[in-house]
Short mmCIF file of C-alpha atoms and ligand atoms in Angstrom, two decimals:
data_model
loop_
_atom_site.label_atom_id
_atom_site.label_comp_id
_atom_site.label_asym_id
_atom_site.label_seq_id
_atom_site.Cartn_x
_atom_site.Cartn_y
_atom_site.Cartn_z
CA MET A 1 112.13 153.21 -82.40
CA SER A 2 112.85 156.89 -82.79
CA SER A 3 114.65 157.49 -86.06
CA ILE A 4 117.30 159.54 -84.30
CA GLN A 5 118.24 156.62 -82.04
CA THR A 6 119.72 154.64 -84.90
CA ASN A 7 122.91 155.47 -86.70
CA ASN A 8 121.88 153.76 -89.90
CA ILE A 9 121.22 156.08 -92.82
CA VAL A 10 118.56 154.96 -95.28
CA ILE A 11 119.79 155.51 -98.84
CA PHE A 12 116.92 156.47 -101.13
CA ASP A 13 117.97 156.63 -104.77
CA THR A 14 116.00 158.79 -107.19
CA THR A 15 118.17 158.45 -110.32
CA LEU A 16 115.23 156.90 -112.17
CA ARG A 17 112.78 159.64 -111.13
CA ASP A 18 114.39 163.01 -110.28
CA GLY A 19 117.45 161.98 -112.31
CA GLU A 20 115.36 161.19 -115.34
CA GLN A 21 113.72 164.62 -115.04
CA SER A 22 116.98 166.27 -116.16
CA PRO A 23 116.34 167.54 -119.67
CA GLY A 24 117.81 165.01 -122.09
CA ALA A 25 118.42 162.26 -119.53
CA SER A 26 115.60 160.05 -120.72
CA MET A 27 115.97 156.29 -120.36
CA ASN A 28 113.99 153.45 -121.87
CA LEU A 29 112.53 150.47 -120.02
CA ASP A 30 115.52 148.15 -120.47
CA GLU A 31 117.91 150.86 -119.35
CA LYS A 32 115.85 151.63 -116.25
CA ILE A 33 115.77 147.94 -115.36
CA ARG A 34 119.54 147.65 -115.77
CA ILE A 35 120.08 150.63 -113.48
CA ALA A 36 117.56 149.34 -110.92
CA LEU A 37 119.37 145.99 -110.76
CA VAL A 38 122.70 147.71 -110.18
CA LEU A 39 121.13 149.83 -107.42
CA GLU A 40 119.67 146.73 -105.80
CA ALA A 41 123.00 144.88 -106.02
CA MET A 42 124.79 147.78 -104.33
CA GLY A 43 122.37 147.66 -101.40
CA VAL A 44 120.24 150.77 -102.00
CA ASP A 45 117.41 150.74 -99.44
CA VAL A 46 114.76 152.49 -101.52
CA ILE A 47 114.67 152.84 -105.32
CA GLU A 48 112.35 155.57 -106.56
CA ALA A 49 111.59 153.98 -109.90
CA GLY A 50 109.50 156.73 -111.47
CA PHE A 51 106.35 158.82 -111.52
CA PRO A 52 103.71 156.29 -112.63
CA ILE A 53 101.02 158.76 -113.72
CA ALA A 54 103.45 160.78 -115.85
CA SER A 55 103.20 158.48 -118.88
CA GLU A 56 102.55 154.89 -119.94
CA GLY A 57 106.32 154.47 -120.15
CA ASP A 58 106.81 155.62 -116.55
CA PHE A 59 104.03 153.33 -115.33
CA GLU A 60 105.47 150.35 -117.18
CA ALA A 61 108.98 151.04 -115.86
CA VAL A 62 107.81 151.25 -112.23
CA SER A 63 105.69 148.11 -112.52
CA GLU A 64 108.41 146.08 -114.26
CA ILE A 65 110.98 147.14 -111.67
CA ALA A 66 108.47 146.24 -108.94
CA LYS A 67 108.28 142.73 -110.40
CA ILE A 68 112.05 142.26 -110.61
CA VAL A 69 113.60 143.99 -107.60
CA LYS A 70 113.39 141.90 -104.43
CA ASP A 71 115.78 143.35 -101.87
CA SER A 72 115.25 147.11 -102.17
CA THR A 73 111.95 148.87 -101.50
CA VAL A 74 110.44 150.01 -104.82
CA CYS A 75 108.88 153.44 -104.59
CA GLY A 76 106.71 155.48 -106.95
CA LEU A 77 106.03 159.20 -106.84
CA ALA A 78 102.51 160.65 -106.71
CA ARG A 79 101.09 164.15 -106.44
CA ALA A 80 98.46 164.69 -103.78
CA THR A 81 95.57 163.49 -105.94
CA ARG A 82 93.52 160.31 -105.88
CA ALA A 83 94.38 159.52 -109.53
CA ASP A 84 98.13 159.84 -108.92
CA ILE A 85 98.12 157.85 -105.70
CA GLU A 86 95.97 155.03 -107.08
CA ARG A 87 98.08 154.80 -110.24
CA CYS A 88 101.19 154.65 -108.10
CA ALA A 89 99.75 151.90 -105.87
CA GLU A 90 98.87 149.92 -108.99
CA ALA A 91 102.38 150.31 -110.43
CA ILE A 92 104.24 149.12 -107.31
CA LYS A 93 101.84 146.34 -106.35
CA ALA A 94 104.09 143.42 -107.38
CA ALA A 95 107.04 144.56 -105.26
CA PRO A 96 107.78 142.55 -102.09
CA ARG A 97 108.72 145.88 -100.44
CA LYS A 98 106.90 148.93 -101.74
CA ARG A 99 106.40 152.59 -100.92
CA ILE A 100 104.14 155.41 -102.10
CA HIS A 101 105.89 158.78 -102.05
CA THR A 102 103.36 161.59 -102.17
CA PHE A 103 104.21 165.27 -102.11
CA LEU A 104 102.68 168.72 -101.92
CA SER A 105 104.19 172.19 -101.90
CA THR A 106 104.11 174.01 -98.58
CA SER A 107 106.07 177.23 -99.14
CA PRO A 108 104.14 180.53 -99.44
CA LEU A 109 105.49 181.06 -102.96
CA HIS A 110 104.48 177.63 -104.22
CA MET A 111 101.09 177.67 -102.48
CA GLU A 112 100.17 181.07 -103.92
CA PHE A 113 101.55 180.79 -107.45
CA LYS A 114 101.96 177.13 -108.28
CA LEU A 115 99.08 175.53 -106.40
CA GLN A 116 96.90 178.65 -106.07
CA MET A 117 95.62 177.24 -102.81
CA GLU A 118 95.17 178.67 -99.34
CA PRO A 119 97.39 177.14 -96.60
CA GLU A 120 94.36 175.56 -94.87
CA ALA A 121 93.36 173.80 -98.08
CA VAL A 122 96.94 172.55 -98.48
CA PHE A 123 96.91 171.30 -94.89
CA GLU A 124 93.66 169.38 -95.52
CA LYS A 125 95.11 167.91 -98.71
CA VAL A 126 98.15 166.65 -96.81
CA ARG A 127 95.86 164.74 -94.45
CA GLU A 128 93.67 163.46 -97.29
CA SER A 129 96.52 162.36 -99.58
CA VAL A 130 98.58 160.64 -96.90
CA SER A 131 95.49 158.85 -95.54
CA LEU A 132 94.56 157.63 -99.00
CA ALA A 133 98.12 156.47 -99.71
CA ARG A 134 98.23 154.72 -96.32
CA ASN A 135 95.06 152.81 -97.18
CA LEU A 136 96.79 151.46 -100.27
CA CYS A 137 100.29 150.84 -98.95
CA ASP A 138 101.86 150.26 -95.53
CA ASP A 139 104.94 152.31 -96.32
CA VAL A 140 104.16 155.96 -97.12
CA GLU A 141 106.55 158.86 -97.50
CA TRP A 142 105.29 162.42 -97.50
CA SER A 143 107.32 165.32 -98.91
CA ALA A 144 106.83 169.02 -98.23
CA GLU A 145 107.92 170.36 -101.61
CA ASP A 146 110.01 173.53 -101.21
CA GLY A 147 110.21 172.60 -97.52
CA SER A 148 113.33 174.67 -96.91
CA ARG A 149 111.44 177.86 -97.84
CA THR A 150 108.33 176.99 -95.82
CA ASP A 151 107.09 178.91 -92.80
CA HIS A 152 108.22 176.92 -89.74
CA ASP A 153 104.88 176.87 -87.93
CA PHE A 154 103.12 175.66 -91.05
CA LEU A 155 105.81 173.06 -91.78
CA CYS A 156 105.49 171.68 -88.23
CA ARG A 157 101.70 171.40 -88.58
CA CYS A 158 101.95 169.62 -91.96
CA VAL A 159 104.68 167.21 -90.80
CA GLU A 160 102.71 166.37 -87.67
CA ALA A 161 99.55 165.80 -89.73
CA ALA A 162 101.37 163.61 -92.27
CA ILE A 163 102.77 161.41 -89.49
CA ASP A 164 99.40 161.34 -87.77
CA CYS A 165 97.80 160.09 -91.01
CA GLY A 166 100.34 157.29 -91.37
CA ALA A 167 103.47 158.57 -93.11
CA SER A 168 106.48 156.67 -91.77
CA THR A 169 108.96 158.90 -93.59
CA VAL A 170 108.70 162.69 -93.81
CA ASN A 171 110.91 164.36 -96.35
CA ILE A 172 111.95 168.01 -96.19
CA PRO A 173 113.28 168.86 -99.65
CA ASP A 174 115.51 171.78 -100.46
CA THR A 175 113.73 171.80 -103.80
CA VAL A 176 115.52 174.78 -105.30
CA GLY A 177 118.93 174.21 -103.71
CA TYR A 178 118.67 177.44 -101.71
CA ALA A 179 119.56 176.35 -98.17
CA MET A 180 122.91 176.80 -96.42
CA PRO A 181 124.21 173.81 -94.39
CA ASP A 182 123.85 175.39 -90.92
CA GLU A 183 120.42 176.79 -91.78
CA TYR A 184 119.20 173.44 -93.14
CA ALA A 185 120.53 171.60 -90.07
CA ASP A 186 118.67 174.13 -87.87
CA LEU A 187 115.48 173.44 -89.79
CA ILE A 188 115.78 169.70 -89.15
CA SER A 189 116.60 170.30 -85.46
CA MET A 190 113.60 172.64 -85.23
CA LEU A 191 111.33 169.80 -86.43
CA PHE A 192 112.81 167.44 -83.82
CA ASN A 193 112.20 170.05 -81.14
CA ARG A 194 108.69 171.08 -82.11
CA VAL A 195 106.80 168.25 -83.84
CA PRO A 196 105.34 166.11 -81.04
CA ASN A 197 105.11 162.83 -83.01
CA ILE A 198 108.41 163.21 -84.92
CA ASP A 199 109.79 160.08 -83.22
CA LYS A 200 107.22 158.01 -85.13
CA ALA A 201 108.86 158.74 -88.49
CA ILE A 202 112.18 158.83 -90.26
CA VAL A 203 113.14 162.36 -91.27
CA SER A 204 114.45 162.46 -94.81
CA VAL A 205 116.32 165.07 -96.83
CA HIS A 206 116.29 165.70 -100.56
CA CYS A 207 118.75 168.38 -101.61
CA HIS A 208 119.21 170.01 -104.98
CA ASN A 209 122.60 171.29 -106.04
CA ASP A 210 121.86 174.77 -107.44
CA LEU A 211 124.52 176.33 -105.20
CA GLY A 212 126.73 173.24 -105.16
CA LEU A 213 125.64 172.48 -101.57
CA ALA A 214 123.48 169.38 -101.98
CA VAL A 215 125.96 166.97 -100.38
CA ALA A 216 126.98 169.41 -97.62
CA ASN A 217 123.32 170.10 -96.81
CA SER A 218 122.47 166.39 -96.71
CA LEU A 219 125.35 165.66 -94.32
CA ALA A 220 124.48 168.65 -92.10
CA ALA A 221 120.90 167.38 -91.91
CA VAL A 222 122.12 163.94 -90.83
CA GLN A 223 124.04 165.55 -87.97
CA ALA A 224 120.79 167.22 -86.95
CA GLY A 225 118.84 163.94 -86.88
CA ALA A 226 117.80 163.12 -90.46
CA ARG A 227 118.14 159.41 -91.19
CA GLN A 228 117.24 159.13 -94.87
CA ILE A 229 119.19 160.79 -97.69
CA GLU A 230 117.64 161.08 -101.13
CA CYS A 231 120.31 161.08 -103.81
CA THR A 232 121.23 159.99 -107.31
CA ILE A 233 124.14 158.36 -109.09
CA ASN A 234 126.49 161.04 -110.46
CA GLY A 235 124.25 163.69 -108.84
CA LEU A 236 121.87 163.51 -111.79
CA GLY A 237 118.61 165.43 -111.32
CA GLU A 238 116.56 168.53 -112.10
CA ARG A 239 118.67 171.59 -113.07
CA ALA A 240 122.03 171.31 -111.23
CA GLY A 241 121.02 167.88 -109.95
CA ASN A 242 120.59 166.16 -106.59
CA ALA A 243 123.07 165.12 -103.93
CA ALA A 244 125.42 162.52 -105.46
CA MET A 245 125.04 159.16 -103.76
CA GLU A 246 128.68 158.23 -104.20
CA GLU A 247 129.70 161.47 -102.48
CA VAL A 248 127.39 161.25 -99.46
CA VAL A 249 128.13 157.58 -98.89
CA MET A 250 131.91 157.91 -99.27
CA ALA A 251 131.90 160.99 -97.02
CA LEU A 252 130.07 159.03 -94.32
CA MET A 253 132.40 156.08 -94.73
CA THR A 254 135.67 158.03 -94.91
CA ARG A 255 134.80 160.39 -92.06
CA ALA A 256 133.12 157.86 -89.77
CA ASP A 257 135.46 159.26 -87.09
CA HIS A 258 133.63 162.59 -87.34
CA MET A 259 130.17 161.35 -88.34
CA PRO A 260 129.51 157.90 -86.85
CA PHE A 261 126.82 156.77 -89.29
CA SER A 262 126.59 153.73 -91.53
CA THR A 263 124.82 152.83 -94.74
CA GLY A 264 124.17 149.44 -96.29
CA ILE A 265 125.87 150.43 -99.55
CA GLU A 266 128.53 148.20 -101.11
CA THR A 267 130.72 151.05 -102.32
CA THR A 268 132.77 148.97 -104.77
CA HIS A 269 129.81 149.24 -107.17
CA PHE A 270 130.11 153.02 -107.57
CA THR A 271 132.44 153.12 -110.58
CA LYS A 272 130.31 150.67 -112.54
CA ALA A 273 127.04 152.41 -111.59
CA SER A 274 128.44 155.80 -112.54
CA LYS A 275 129.61 154.55 -115.91
CA LEU A 276 126.29 152.86 -116.61
CA VAL A 277 124.26 155.98 -115.79
CA SER A 278 126.52 158.27 -117.80
CA THR A 279 126.51 155.98 -120.84
CA ILE A 280 122.74 155.58 -120.79
CA THR A 281 121.95 159.26 -120.32
CA GLY A 282 124.83 160.77 -122.31
CA PHE A 283 125.61 162.94 -119.24
CA THR A 284 129.37 162.70 -119.02
CA VAL A 285 131.07 162.86 -115.65
CA GLN A 286 133.54 165.72 -115.31
CA PRO A 287 137.11 164.38 -114.91
CA ASN A 288 137.59 166.08 -111.53
CA LYS A 289 134.24 164.95 -110.10
CA ALA A 290 134.61 163.54 -106.58
CA ILE A 291 134.72 159.73 -106.27
CA VAL A 292 133.88 158.77 -109.88
CA GLY A 293 135.70 161.34 -112.07
CA THR A 294 138.55 159.86 -114.13
CA ASN A 295 141.03 162.05 -112.22
CA ALA A 296 139.56 161.37 -108.76
CA PHE A 297 142.41 158.99 -107.94
CA ALA A 298 145.06 160.22 -110.40
CA HIS A 299 148.27 161.66 -109.02
CA GLU A 300 150.00 163.78 -111.62
CA SER A 301 152.54 166.00 -109.90
CA GLY A 302 155.96 164.59 -109.07
CA ILE A 303 155.68 165.57 -105.42
CA HIS A 304 152.38 163.74 -105.04
CA GLN A 305 153.64 160.68 -106.87
CA ASP A 306 156.70 160.58 -104.66
CA GLY A 307 154.53 160.85 -101.54
CA MET A 308 152.19 158.12 -102.81
CA LEU A 309 155.09 155.75 -103.37
CA LYS A 310 156.26 156.28 -99.81
CA HIS A 311 152.81 155.96 -98.24
CA ALA A 312 149.44 155.96 -100.10
CA GLY A 313 147.86 157.80 -97.18
CA THR A 314 149.90 160.91 -97.96
CA TYR A 315 147.53 161.95 -100.73
CA GLU A 316 144.76 159.34 -100.72
CA ILE A 317 141.95 159.46 -98.15
CA MET A 318 140.19 156.41 -99.59
CA THR A 319 141.43 153.67 -101.89
CA PRO A 320 140.44 153.46 -105.55
CA GLU A 321 139.48 149.82 -104.90
CA SER A 322 136.91 150.94 -102.31
CA VAL A 323 134.87 152.58 -105.09
CA GLY A 324 135.43 149.79 -107.60
CA LEU A 325 138.30 151.28 -109.57
CA GLY A 326 141.09 149.10 -110.86
CA MET A 327 139.06 147.43 -113.59
CA SER A 328 141.43 148.43 -116.39
CA LYS A 329 143.58 145.35 -116.37
CA LEU A 330 144.48 143.66 -119.62
CA VAL A 331 142.24 140.66 -119.55
CA LEU A 332 141.76 138.78 -122.76
CA GLY A 333 143.42 138.68 -126.15
CA LYS A 334 142.81 137.16 -129.54
CA HIS A 335 143.92 133.74 -128.33
CA SER A 336 141.47 133.62 -125.44
CA GLY A 337 138.86 130.89 -125.63
CA LYS A 338 135.08 130.93 -125.18
CA HIS A 339 135.27 129.51 -121.67
CA ALA A 340 137.57 132.29 -120.46
CA PHE A 341 135.33 134.82 -122.20
CA SER A 342 132.11 133.57 -120.57
CA GLU A 343 133.85 133.48 -117.16
CA LYS A 344 134.85 137.09 -117.76
CA LEU A 345 131.27 138.02 -118.62
CA LYS A 346 130.11 136.52 -115.33
CA ALA A 347 132.78 138.41 -113.42
CA LEU A 348 131.59 141.63 -115.05
CA GLY A 349 128.04 140.94 -113.88
CA TYR A 350 126.46 139.68 -117.11
CA ASP A 351 124.15 136.70 -117.07
CA LEU A 352 123.63 136.00 -120.78
CA GLY A 353 122.02 132.99 -122.47
CA ASP A 354 124.10 130.63 -124.66
CA ASN A 355 123.21 132.36 -127.94
CA ALA A 356 123.97 135.82 -126.58
CA VAL A 357 127.36 134.58 -125.28
CA LYS A 358 128.07 133.08 -128.72
CA ASP A 359 127.25 136.37 -130.48
CA ALA A 360 129.25 138.39 -127.97
CA PHE A 361 132.21 136.01 -128.33
CA LYS A 362 132.19 136.46 -132.11
CA ARG A 363 132.24 140.23 -131.68
CA PHE A 364 135.01 139.91 -129.09
CA LYS A 365 137.13 137.91 -131.56
CA ASP A 366 136.55 140.56 -134.25
CA LEU A 367 137.55 143.25 -131.77
CA ALA A 368 140.63 141.34 -130.63
CA ASP A 369 141.73 141.15 -134.28
CA LEU A 370 141.52 144.94 -134.54
CA LYS A 371 142.80 145.90 -131.14
CA LYS A 372 146.04 144.76 -129.55
CA GLU A 373 144.76 144.95 -125.99
CA VAL A 374 141.21 144.14 -124.92
CA PHE A 375 140.24 145.66 -121.57
CA ASP A 376 137.26 144.99 -119.32
CA GLU A 377 135.75 148.30 -120.45
CA ASP A 378 135.94 147.10 -124.08
CA ILE A 379 134.01 143.97 -123.20
CA VAL A 380 131.39 145.98 -121.29
CA ALA A 381 130.98 148.33 -124.29
CA LEU A 382 130.79 145.43 -126.70
CA VAL A 383 128.16 143.48 -124.75
CA ASP A 384 126.11 146.60 -123.99
CA ASP A 385 126.16 147.41 -127.69
CA GLU A 386 124.76 143.95 -128.47
CA VAL A 387 122.07 144.19 -125.76
CA VAL A 388 120.74 147.58 -126.95
CA ARG A 389 120.34 146.38 -130.52
CA ALA A 390 118.37 143.19 -129.86
CA ASN A 391 114.91 144.37 -131.07
CA ASP A 392 115.85 147.11 -133.51
CA ARG A 393 113.60 147.82 -136.50
CA ILE A 394 116.33 149.82 -138.26
CA ARG A 395 119.77 148.25 -138.67
CA LEU A 396 123.07 149.24 -140.21
CA VAL A 397 124.15 146.89 -142.98
CA SER A 398 127.18 148.71 -144.42
CA LEU A 399 128.86 152.10 -144.44
CA GLU A 400 131.59 153.60 -146.59
CA ILE A 401 132.93 157.11 -146.07
CA ASN A 402 135.12 159.20 -148.34
CA CYS A 403 136.67 162.27 -146.78
CA GLY A 404 139.98 164.04 -146.32
CA THR A 405 141.82 167.04 -147.74
CA VAL A 406 140.65 166.42 -151.33
CA HIS A 407 138.44 169.23 -152.67
CA ARG A 408 135.31 167.17 -152.86
CA PRO A 409 132.52 167.16 -150.28
CA PRO A 410 132.72 164.21 -147.90
CA LYS A 411 130.52 161.37 -149.10
CA ALA A 412 128.74 158.57 -147.20
CA SER A 413 127.39 155.43 -148.89
CA LEU A 414 125.00 153.71 -146.55
CA GLU A 415 122.96 150.54 -146.58
CA MET A 416 120.31 150.09 -143.88
CA GLU A 417 117.64 147.49 -143.24
CA ILE A 418 114.28 149.01 -142.26
CA ASP A 419 111.69 146.51 -141.06
CA GLY A 420 113.51 143.82 -143.04
CA ASP A 421 113.82 145.83 -146.32
CA SER A 422 117.29 146.78 -147.48
CA LYS A 423 117.78 150.39 -148.69
CA THR A 424 120.87 152.18 -149.98
CA CYS A 425 121.87 155.76 -150.77
CA THR A 426 124.86 158.08 -151.07
CA SER A 427 124.86 161.52 -149.43
CA THR A 428 127.27 164.38 -148.97
CA GLY A 429 127.65 166.83 -146.09
CA ASP A 430 129.79 169.30 -144.20
CA GLY A 431 132.16 166.61 -142.99
CA PRO A 432 131.92 162.84 -142.71
CA VAL A 433 129.51 162.83 -139.73
CA ASP A 434 127.14 165.24 -141.46
CA ALA A 435 127.30 163.19 -144.67
CA ALA A 436 126.55 159.96 -142.79
CA PHE A 437 123.68 161.48 -140.80
CA ASN A 438 122.25 162.98 -144.02
CA ALA A 439 122.30 159.52 -145.54
CA ILE A 440 120.35 158.14 -142.57
CA LYS A 441 117.75 160.91 -143.03
CA GLU A 442 117.47 160.13 -146.71
CA LEU A 443 116.78 156.45 -146.06
CA PHE A 444 114.57 157.06 -143.03
CA PRO A 445 113.05 160.56 -143.28
CA HIS A 446 112.22 162.08 -139.88
CA THR A 447 111.88 165.48 -138.22
CA ALA A 448 113.68 164.72 -134.93
CA ASP A 449 116.44 167.21 -134.23
CA LEU A 450 119.96 166.29 -133.21
CA GLN A 451 120.50 167.65 -129.68
CA LEU A 452 123.78 165.99 -128.81
CA TYR A 453 126.58 164.24 -130.65
CA GLN A 454 129.32 163.11 -128.30
CA VAL A 455 132.37 160.88 -128.75
CA HIS A 456 134.53 159.31 -126.04
CA ALA A 457 137.36 156.84 -126.13
CA VAL A 458 136.42 153.75 -124.09
CA THR A 459 140.06 153.14 -123.12
CA HIS A 460 143.38 154.79 -123.96
CA GLY A 461 145.38 154.45 -127.20
CA THR A 462 144.62 155.27 -130.82
CA ASP A 463 143.10 151.82 -131.34
CA ALA A 464 140.56 152.43 -128.55
CA GLN A 465 136.87 151.92 -129.25
CA ALA A 466 134.91 155.13 -129.74
CA GLU A 467 131.78 155.34 -127.62
CA VAL A 468 129.25 157.64 -129.26
CA THR A 469 126.06 159.16 -127.86
CA VAL A 470 123.44 160.72 -130.12
CA ARG A 471 120.50 162.54 -128.54
CA LEU A 472 117.42 163.16 -130.68
CA GLY A 473 114.39 165.25 -129.74
CA GLU A 474 110.91 165.07 -131.23
CA ASP A 475 107.73 166.73 -129.92
CA GLY A 476 109.19 167.23 -126.45
CA LYS A 477 110.43 163.63 -126.23
CA THR A 478 114.15 162.91 -126.10
CA VAL A 479 116.07 159.70 -126.60
CA ASN A 480 119.74 158.82 -126.27
CA GLY A 481 121.31 156.39 -128.71
CA GLN A 482 124.67 154.77 -127.96
CA SER A 483 127.21 152.63 -129.72
CA ALA A 484 130.86 151.64 -129.46
CA ASP A 485 133.20 150.57 -132.24
CA THR A 486 136.87 150.89 -133.13
CA ASP A 487 135.68 152.87 -136.18
CA THR A 488 134.33 156.21 -134.96
CA MET A 489 132.11 156.66 -138.02
CA VAL A 490 130.54 153.22 -137.64
CA ALA A 491 129.91 153.94 -133.95
CA SER A 492 128.36 157.32 -134.89
CA VAL A 493 125.97 155.84 -137.43
CA LYS A 494 125.02 152.98 -135.12
CA ALA A 495 124.39 155.43 -132.24
CA TYR A 496 122.13 157.55 -134.48
CA ILE A 497 120.24 154.46 -135.64
CA ASN A 498 119.93 153.31 -132.02
CA ALA A 499 118.37 156.67 -131.12
CA LEU A 500 115.90 156.34 -134.02
CA ASN A 501 114.91 152.86 -132.86
CA LYS A 502 114.26 154.20 -129.37
CA LEU A 503 112.21 157.05 -130.82
CA LEU A 504 110.03 154.57 -132.71
CA VAL A 505 109.31 152.73 -129.44
CA LYS A 506 108.62 156.02 -127.66
CA ARG A 507 106.21 157.20 -130.35
CA GLU A 508 104.02 154.21 -129.56
CA LYS A 509 103.70 155.19 -125.92
CA THR A 510 101.40 157.92 -124.65
CA ALA A 511 102.95 161.36 -124.51
CA PRO A 512 103.59 162.50 -120.92
CA SER A 513 101.27 165.13 -119.56
CA ALA A 514 102.82 168.36 -118.24
CA LEU A 515 103.89 167.51 -114.72
CA SER A 516 106.04 169.20 -112.19
CA ALA A 517 107.86 167.57 -109.33
O1 KIV B 601 112.79 168.50 -105.33
C1 KIV B 601 111.72 168.12 -104.82
O2 KIV B 601 111.11 168.79 -104.00
C2 KIV B 601 111.20 166.83 -105.27
C3 KIV B 601 110.05 166.28 -104.50
C4 KIV B 601 109.04 165.64 -105.39
C5 KIV B 601 110.54 165.34 -103.45
O3 KIV B 601 111.74 166.21 -106.16
ZN1 ZN B 602 113.84 166.95 -106.44
#
């Protein structure tokens, strides 16, 4: 069937590939698996799980996700080389539904300066790479990198060749976020008008947000016939990011009167997915971000509140419930029992073994003693904190901080366990956080530099848990450590230690080669 005859839009998520390419947004294997499972549960059609040749870690992540994900197609990215394509095929082989996504630059600028290849050689490589990929996998997507700045005649020839060699999806990226919506729509229409075999493939779009137009460009392309949108949760991605999935999907749903297209996405998962991705990467979501910002459904002014009370439609074009908001109900307290707690865990999407539930319940009781009200978000933070610490080599045993207006430098006394050995020290610093981080360095010397230290309140109120992210960088590798605790200093030290543990794991894996995609 011609792709343009159907009104279903294929949602291709690239949070784990393009999203992970944002500087600092690195994720470890467990985190990638958790995100992939959320994407699968929300009905994403294609999950681009990584770039298998980029590193051992990328390969492992794609192959593990391929083993676990059943409903979504698992896709890996490959440059137009035999080594990339074969490595990709190997990584995705366990997936019930799998795709190889291979790409090559087609714009004059990229061909001359990046590839240093003549257009004819590029054309031949398109044929070669797609044919090879097609021999290894039934589902092949070909991308014309920098497609929006490509000469039209050449783009038509390459797209036709890719389809001829077996690509069932052809993607026309706006790699540098340069296109305007009407211009991009014209480009897609031009392909429908001029490429003779275009009806044999789905036309896909992949828009970057350098001018803030990624979502508008994606929607304009759909109106011109594109039937796959490549996007990410929270719009994560290279530079200014990619089109945000929650925005394109909610726009299609809310304005179905204007754009009669459907997706298979269960939109009530958006809030949870957004929170998960921002916690893991340390990329906070701006409060006024569409769909998932904390203010996206807040009505502050009196006039708006009055209107809302009379009729929600006055100022609300979609309901908060439709994107999964409304979680912040008071749920459990210090008198709640284990049964109620494990039922709550199930409702929040956790499937933990008996011992893990027991540990989490003990931590919940400790939290309920400290905090008057325990919200769903507290339980999520608490369980996530437990999960990330399971195999740590470095652990916090105890921490005591002295600080305040007294004229003495702040002091941190720290006890840590490193590979089973207990170590203690006392350090000072330019404030309690500096003193505590100095103490960690004294007990576990390292050269990684602190790139981010970020604190958020999980819920409202002065007794809220602090959620801390610490980003460390070492030899071009970055890791994000997280923790949550009602004591901000404890959360800070645990987040730093979590980052160190991740760095130790990363050191064992092969360093990624310099790649560009
Ligand atoms: O932006 C881009 O062109 C890409 C391709 C690899 C699809 O990410
Ligand atoms: Zn991209």
